[in-house]
Coordinates of C-alpha atoms in Angstrom, one line a residue:
Chain A
M1 CA 92.2 -16.7 -15.9
L2 CA 89.6 -15.4 -18.2
S3 CA 86.6 -17.6 -19.0
L4 CA 84.9 -17.1 -22.3
Y5 CA 82.2 -19.7 -23.0
D6 CA 84.0 -23.0 -22.8
A7 CA 87.6 -21.6 -22.9
E8 CA 90.0 -20.7 -20.1
L9 CA 92.5 -18.1 -21.2
S10 CA 95.7 -16.6 -19.8
S11 CA 95.8 -13.7 -22.2
R12 CA 93.3 -10.9 -22.2
L13 CA 94.2 -9.7 -25.7
L14 CA 92.2 -10.8 -28.8
L15 CA 93.9 -9.9 -32.1
G16 CA 92.5 -9.4 -35.5
T17 CA 94.3 -10.7 -38.6
A18 CA 93.7 -8.1 -41.2
R19 CA 96.1 -5.5 -42.8
Y20 CA 99.4 -7.0 -41.8
P21 CA 102.3 -6.5 -44.2
S22 CA 102.8 -10.3 -44.6
P23 CA 101.6 -13.6 -43.1
A24 CA 105.0 -14.0 -41.4
V25 CA 104.6 -10.6 -39.6
L26 CA 101.0 -11.6 -38.6
A27 CA 102.3 -14.8 -37.1
E28 CA 105.1 -13.1 -35.2
A29 CA 102.7 -10.5 -33.9
V30 CA 100.3 -13.1 -32.6
N31 CA 103.2 -15.0 -30.9
R32 CA 104.8 -11.9 -29.3
S33 CA 101.4 -10.6 -28.1
G34 CA 100.6 -13.8 -26.2
A35 CA 97.1 -13.6 -27.7
E36 CA 95.2 -16.9 -27.5
I37 CA 92.3 -15.8 -29.7
V38 CA 92.5 -14.4 -33.2
T39 CA 89.6 -13.1 -35.3
V40 CA 89.2 -14.1 -38.9
S41 CA 86.7 -13.5 -41.7
L42 CA 85.0 -15.2 -44.6
R43 CA 85.1 -13.7 -48.1
R44 CA 84.4 -14.6 -51.7
E45 CA 87.5 -15.5 -53.6
T46 CA 88.4 -16.2 -57.2
A47 CA 91.5 -18.3 -56.7
G48 CA 89.6 -21.6 -56.4
G49 CA 90.0 -21.6 -52.6
K50 CA 93.8 -21.5 -52.7
M51 CA 94.2 -18.1 -51.0
G52 CA 91.8 -19.0 -48.3
G53 CA 93.5 -22.4 -47.9
A54 CA 96.9 -20.8 -47.4
F55 CA 95.5 -18.4 -44.8
F56 CA 93.6 -21.1 -43.1
E57 CA 96.8 -23.2 -42.8
L58 CA 98.6 -20.2 -41.3
I59 CA 95.9 -19.8 -38.7
R60 CA 95.9 -23.5 -37.9
Q61 CA 99.7 -23.4 -37.3
L62 CA 99.2 -20.6 -34.7
A63 CA 97.4 -23.1 -32.5
V64 CA 95.1 -20.4 -31.0
H65 CA 91.3 -20.2 -30.7
V66 CA 89.7 -18.9 -33.9
L67 CA 86.9 -16.4 -33.5
P68 CA 85.2 -16.0 -36.9
N69 CA 83.4 -12.7 -37.5
T70 CA 80.5 -11.5 -39.6
A71 CA 82.2 -8.2 -40.6
G72 CA 80.5 -6.3 -43.3
C73 CA 77.0 -7.7 -42.6
H74 CA 74.2 -5.2 -42.5
S75 CA 71.2 -7.4 -41.5
A76 CA 70.4 -10.2 -39.1
S77 CA 69.7 -12.6 -41.9
E78 CA 73.0 -11.9 -43.6
A79 CA 74.9 -12.2 -40.3
I80 CA 73.2 -15.5 -39.5
L81 CA 74.0 -17.1 -42.8
T82 CA 77.6 -15.9 -42.5
A83 CA 77.8 -17.3 -39.0
K84 CA 76.6 -20.7 -40.2
M85 CA 79.1 -20.7 -43.1
A86 CA 81.9 -19.8 -40.6
R87 CA 80.9 -22.7 -38.4
E88 CA 81.1 -24.9 -41.5
V89 CA 84.6 -23.8 -42.3
F90 CA 86.2 -23.3 -38.9
G91 CA 84.5 -26.0 -37.0
T92 CA 83.7 -23.7 -34.0
D93 CA 80.5 -22.4 -32.5
W94 CA 82.2 -19.1 -31.6
I95 CA 81.1 -16.1 -33.6
K96 CA 82.0 -12.5 -33.4
L97 CA 78.7 -11.0 -34.3
E98 CA 78.9 -7.7 -36.3
V99 CA 75.8 -6.2 -37.8
I100 CA 76.8 -2.8 -39.1
G101 CA 74.1 -0.1 -39.2
H102 CA 75.8 3.1 -40.1
H103 CA 78.0 3.7 -43.2
D104 CA 80.3 6.3 -41.8
S105 CA 80.7 5.3 -38.1
L106 CA 80.3 1.6 -38.7
Q107 CA 78.1 1.7 -35.6
P108 CA 76.3 -1.5 -34.9
D109 CA 72.6 -1.8 -35.9
V110 CA 71.6 -2.9 -32.4
F111 CA 68.1 -4.0 -33.4
E112 CA 69.4 -6.4 -36.0
L113 CA 72.2 -7.4 -33.7
V114 CA 69.8 -8.5 -30.9
E115 CA 67.7 -10.4 -33.4
A116 CA 70.7 -12.2 -34.9
A117 CA 72.1 -13.0 -31.5
R118 CA 68.7 -14.4 -30.4
I119 CA 68.6 -16.8 -33.3
L120 CA 72.3 -17.8 -33.2
C121 CA 72.3 -18.4 -29.4
A122 CA 69.2 -20.7 -29.9
E123 CA 71.1 -22.6 -32.5
G124 CA 74.0 -23.3 -30.2
F125 CA 76.4 -20.5 -31.2
C126 CA 78.6 -18.9 -28.6
V127 CA 78.0 -15.3 -29.6
F128 CA 80.5 -12.5 -29.0
P129 CA 78.4 -9.4 -30.0
Y130 CA 80.1 -6.2 -31.2
T131 CA 77.8 -3.6 -29.6
T132 CA 77.6 0.0 -28.4
D133 CA 78.0 1.0 -24.8
D134 CA 74.2 1.1 -24.3
L135 CA 73.1 -0.7 -21.1
V136 CA 69.6 -1.6 -22.5
V137 CA 71.1 -3.2 -25.6
G138 CA 73.5 -5.1 -23.3
E139 CA 70.7 -6.4 -21.2
K140 CA 68.8 -7.5 -24.3
L141 CA 71.9 -9.3 -25.6
V142 CA 72.4 -11.1 -22.3
S143 CA 68.7 -12.0 -22.1
V144 CA 68.8 -13.8 -25.5
G145 CA 71.8 -15.8 -24.4
C146 CA 75.0 -13.9 -25.0
Q147 CA 77.6 -14.7 -22.2
V148 CA 80.0 -12.0 -23.4
L149 CA 79.5 -8.4 -24.4
M150 CA 81.9 -6.5 -26.7
P151 CA 81.2 -2.7 -26.6
W152 CA 83.1 -0.3 -28.8
C153 CA 85.0 2.5 -27.2
S154 CA 85.1 4.5 -30.4
P155 CA 84.5 3.8 -34.1
I156 CA 86.3 0.8 -35.8
G157 CA 89.7 1.8 -37.0
S158 CA 89.5 5.3 -35.5
A159 CA 92.3 4.8 -33.0
A160 CA 90.4 7.4 -30.9
G161 CA 90.5 5.4 -27.7
P162 CA 87.8 5.5 -25.0
R163 CA 85.5 8.4 -25.9
N164 CA 82.9 7.8 -23.3
P165 CA 84.6 6.5 -20.1
S166 CA 81.6 7.0 -17.9
A167 CA 79.4 4.8 -20.2
L168 CA 82.1 2.0 -20.2
A169 CA 82.2 2.3 -16.4
A170 CA 78.5 2.1 -16.2
M171 CA 78.5 -1.1 -18.3
R172 CA 81.1 -2.6 -15.9
S173 CA 78.8 -1.8 -13.0
A174 CA 75.7 -3.1 -14.7
F175 CA 77.2 -6.4 -15.8
P176 CA 79.5 -7.5 -12.9
D177 CA 79.5 -11.1 -13.9
I178 CA 79.5 -10.9 -17.7
P179 CA 83.0 -10.8 -19.4
L180 CA 83.3 -7.4 -21.1
I181 CA 85.7 -7.0 -24.0
V182 CA 86.3 -3.6 -25.5
D183 CA 86.2 -4.1 -29.3
A184 CA 87.0 -1.3 -31.7
G185 CA 88.6 2.1 -31.4
I186 CA 91.7 1.2 -29.5
G187 CA 94.7 3.0 -31.0
R188 CA 97.5 2.9 -28.4
P189 CA 98.6 0.6 -25.6
S190 CA 97.6 3.4 -23.1
H191 CA 94.0 3.1 -24.4
A192 CA 94.1 -0.6 -23.7
A193 CA 95.6 -0.1 -20.3
T194 CA 92.9 2.6 -19.5
V195 CA 89.9 0.3 -20.4
M196 CA 91.5 -2.5 -18.4
E197 CA 91.8 -0.1 -15.4
F198 CA 88.1 0.4 -15.8
G199 CA 87.7 -3.3 -15.0
Y200 CA 87.2 -4.6 -18.5
D201 CA 88.1 -8.2 -18.9
A202 CA 89.9 -8.1 -22.3
V203 CA 90.5 -6.0 -25.4
L204 CA 90.1 -6.9 -29.0
L205 CA 92.1 -4.9 -31.5
N206 CA 93.6 -5.2 -35.0
T207 CA 94.6 -2.1 -36.9
A208 CA 96.7 -0.5 -34.2
V209 CA 99.0 -3.5 -34.3
A210 CA 98.7 -4.4 -38.0
V211 CA 99.7 -1.0 -39.4
A212 CA 102.3 -0.1 -36.8
G213 CA 105.8 0.5 -38.0
D214 CA 106.8 -2.7 -36.2
P215 CA 103.7 -4.8 -35.7
P216 CA 105.2 -7.6 -33.5
A217 CA 106.8 -5.1 -31.2
M218 CA 103.5 -3.2 -31.0
A219 CA 101.6 -6.4 -30.3
E220 CA 104.0 -7.1 -27.4
A221 CA 103.4 -3.5 -26.1
F222 CA 99.7 -4.1 -26.2
G223 CA 100.0 -7.4 -24.4
K224 CA 102.0 -5.7 -21.6
A225 CA 99.7 -2.7 -21.4
I226 CA 96.7 -5.0 -21.0
E227 CA 98.5 -6.9 -18.2
A228 CA 99.4 -3.7 -16.5
G229 CA 95.9 -2.3 -16.7
R230 CA 94.5 -5.5 -15.3
L231 CA 97.0 -5.6 -12.4
A232 CA 96.2 -2.0 -11.6
Y233 CA 92.5 -2.6 -11.5
L234 CA 93.0 -5.6 -9.2
S235 CA 95.4 -3.6 -7.0
G236 CA 93.1 -0.7 -6.1
M237 CA 93.9 2.7 -7.5
L238 CA 94.2 6.1 -6.0
E239 CA 91.3 8.3 -6.7
P240 CA 92.2 11.7 -8.2
R241 CA 91.5 14.8 -6.2
D242 CA 91.8 18.5 -6.8
M243 CA 94.3 19.6 -4.1
A244 CA 97.8 18.6 -3.4
V245 CA 98.5 16.0 -0.7
P246 CA 102.1 15.7 0.5
S247 CA 103.6 12.3 0.0
T248 CA 106.4 12.8 2.4
P249 CA 105.4 12.9 6.1
V250 CA 105.5 16.5 7.6
V251 CA 106.1 15.2 11.1
G252 CA 109.8 15.2 12.0
K253 CA 111.1 17.4 9.3
G254 CA 114.2 19.5 10.1
V255 CA 113.9 23.1 11.0
F256 CA 116.5 25.3 9.4
A257 CA 115.4 28.8 10.1
Chain B
M1 CA 72.1 -22.7 -67.5
E2 CA 73.0 -19.4 -66.0
L3 CA 74.2 -19.3 -62.4
I4 CA 75.1 -16.3 -60.3
I5 CA 78.3 -17.3 -58.6
N6 CA 79.7 -14.9 -56.0
G7 CA 77.7 -12.1 -57.6
E8 CA 78.8 -12.8 -61.2
T9 CA 76.6 -14.4 -63.8
Q10 CA 78.2 -17.4 -65.4
V11 CA 77.0 -20.1 -67.9
C12 CA 77.7 -23.5 -66.5
E13 CA 76.2 -26.9 -67.0
A14 CA 77.1 -28.5 -63.6
A15 CA 74.2 -30.6 -62.3
T16 CA 75.1 -30.4 -58.6
L17 CA 76.9 -28.0 -56.3
A18 CA 79.8 -30.5 -55.9
E19 CA 80.1 -30.7 -59.7
L20 CA 80.1 -26.9 -59.9
L21 CA 83.0 -26.7 -57.4
H22 CA 84.9 -29.3 -59.5
V23 CA 84.3 -27.5 -62.8
L24 CA 85.4 -24.2 -61.3
E25 CA 88.5 -25.9 -59.9
Y26 CA 87.7 -25.0 -56.3
E27 CA 89.6 -27.3 -53.9
G28 CA 90.1 -27.9 -50.2
D29 CA 87.9 -28.5 -47.2
W30 CA 87.8 -24.9 -46.0
L31 CA 85.1 -23.7 -48.3
A32 CA 81.6 -22.8 -47.2
T33 CA 78.7 -22.8 -49.7
A34 CA 75.3 -21.3 -49.8
V35 CA 72.6 -21.5 -52.5
N36 CA 69.9 -18.9 -52.7
G37 CA 70.7 -17.7 -49.1
D38 CA 70.7 -21.1 -47.5
L39 CA 73.8 -22.9 -46.2
V40 CA 74.6 -26.2 -48.0
H41 CA 76.8 -28.4 -45.8
R42 CA 79.9 -30.0 -47.3
E43 CA 78.3 -33.4 -47.2
D44 CA 75.2 -32.3 -49.0
R45 CA 76.9 -30.7 -52.0
A46 CA 76.9 -33.8 -54.1
G47 CA 73.2 -34.2 -53.7
H48 CA 72.3 -30.6 -54.1
R49 CA 70.9 -30.1 -57.7
L50 CA 71.3 -26.7 -59.3
D51 CA 68.6 -24.8 -61.2
D52 CA 68.8 -22.0 -63.7
G53 CA 69.2 -18.7 -61.9
D54 CA 70.5 -20.1 -58.6
R55 CA 72.6 -17.7 -56.5
I56 CA 75.6 -19.4 -55.2
E57 CA 78.1 -18.1 -52.6
I58 CA 81.5 -19.8 -52.2
L59 CA 83.4 -18.3 -49.2
S60 CA 86.7 -19.1 -47.7
P61 CA 88.8 -17.9 -44.8
M62 CA 90.3 -14.5 -45.1
Q63 CA 92.0 -11.9 -42.8
G64 CA 89.6 -10.0 -40.6
G65 CA 89.4 -8.0 -37.5

């Protein structure tokens, strides 16, 4: 089981809810993936609340944990207000804290992130910080009260997969008791399996499922890949080496010449 | 009076935030509101008086990742 704040979870996949071709496809993808946590956002709307209401009802019917996000925020103050508004709407202390610092890479502004996390943790929020793979930032986030870290493996939506495996491995070693969730950059089930083989606790992704040709099937593929990667990590993997090693015993082989 | 509602300037005579939501035909319990950068809880909207130039944000759940 995976423990994230006050929740015990069977699934190690967290799914975003954006960019699906229809609400029905979103619902089917969540169901087939086995995900027990979905991320949602808050936005201005002009339809008198009706669009948001319909979406909210869909999410309620999924009967999963809701992880609201502060996507698009560029300062601590903006993210803090968004988090408070999300708590008002969704009735949860959970918040996926995003504070974007760079326009092109959507890299987190880690200075504003730590400050926002400090204030939100002090106000009782369960903060899931979207961060870089920087150990020092991770330590700061833990020191202000974050009980989960969510490093990127490559830029949001890039589908580039783990670009810096050694940094992700270093994070795993540095935070053996903190749940680590790779958030952002996962493009393929093999990417998800790879980071799970590194010993990560879970994977959060959205676009790779939502824009797939068959999102529910891809969601299921990710669910299986994550399970496979986790099982492999727990099973103890063979370390790679440069030279061949025969897998069949040499002793007792027939002599034909 | 002029209010800036979700980034757009509108002329509106609502006295309170709750009245403004009614006038604008917002409905449902899934809305979050802020005035001038501060959250206004659902239960406080009826007592929150609006002033000329107030910046009001009305947000609701949307798809996100």
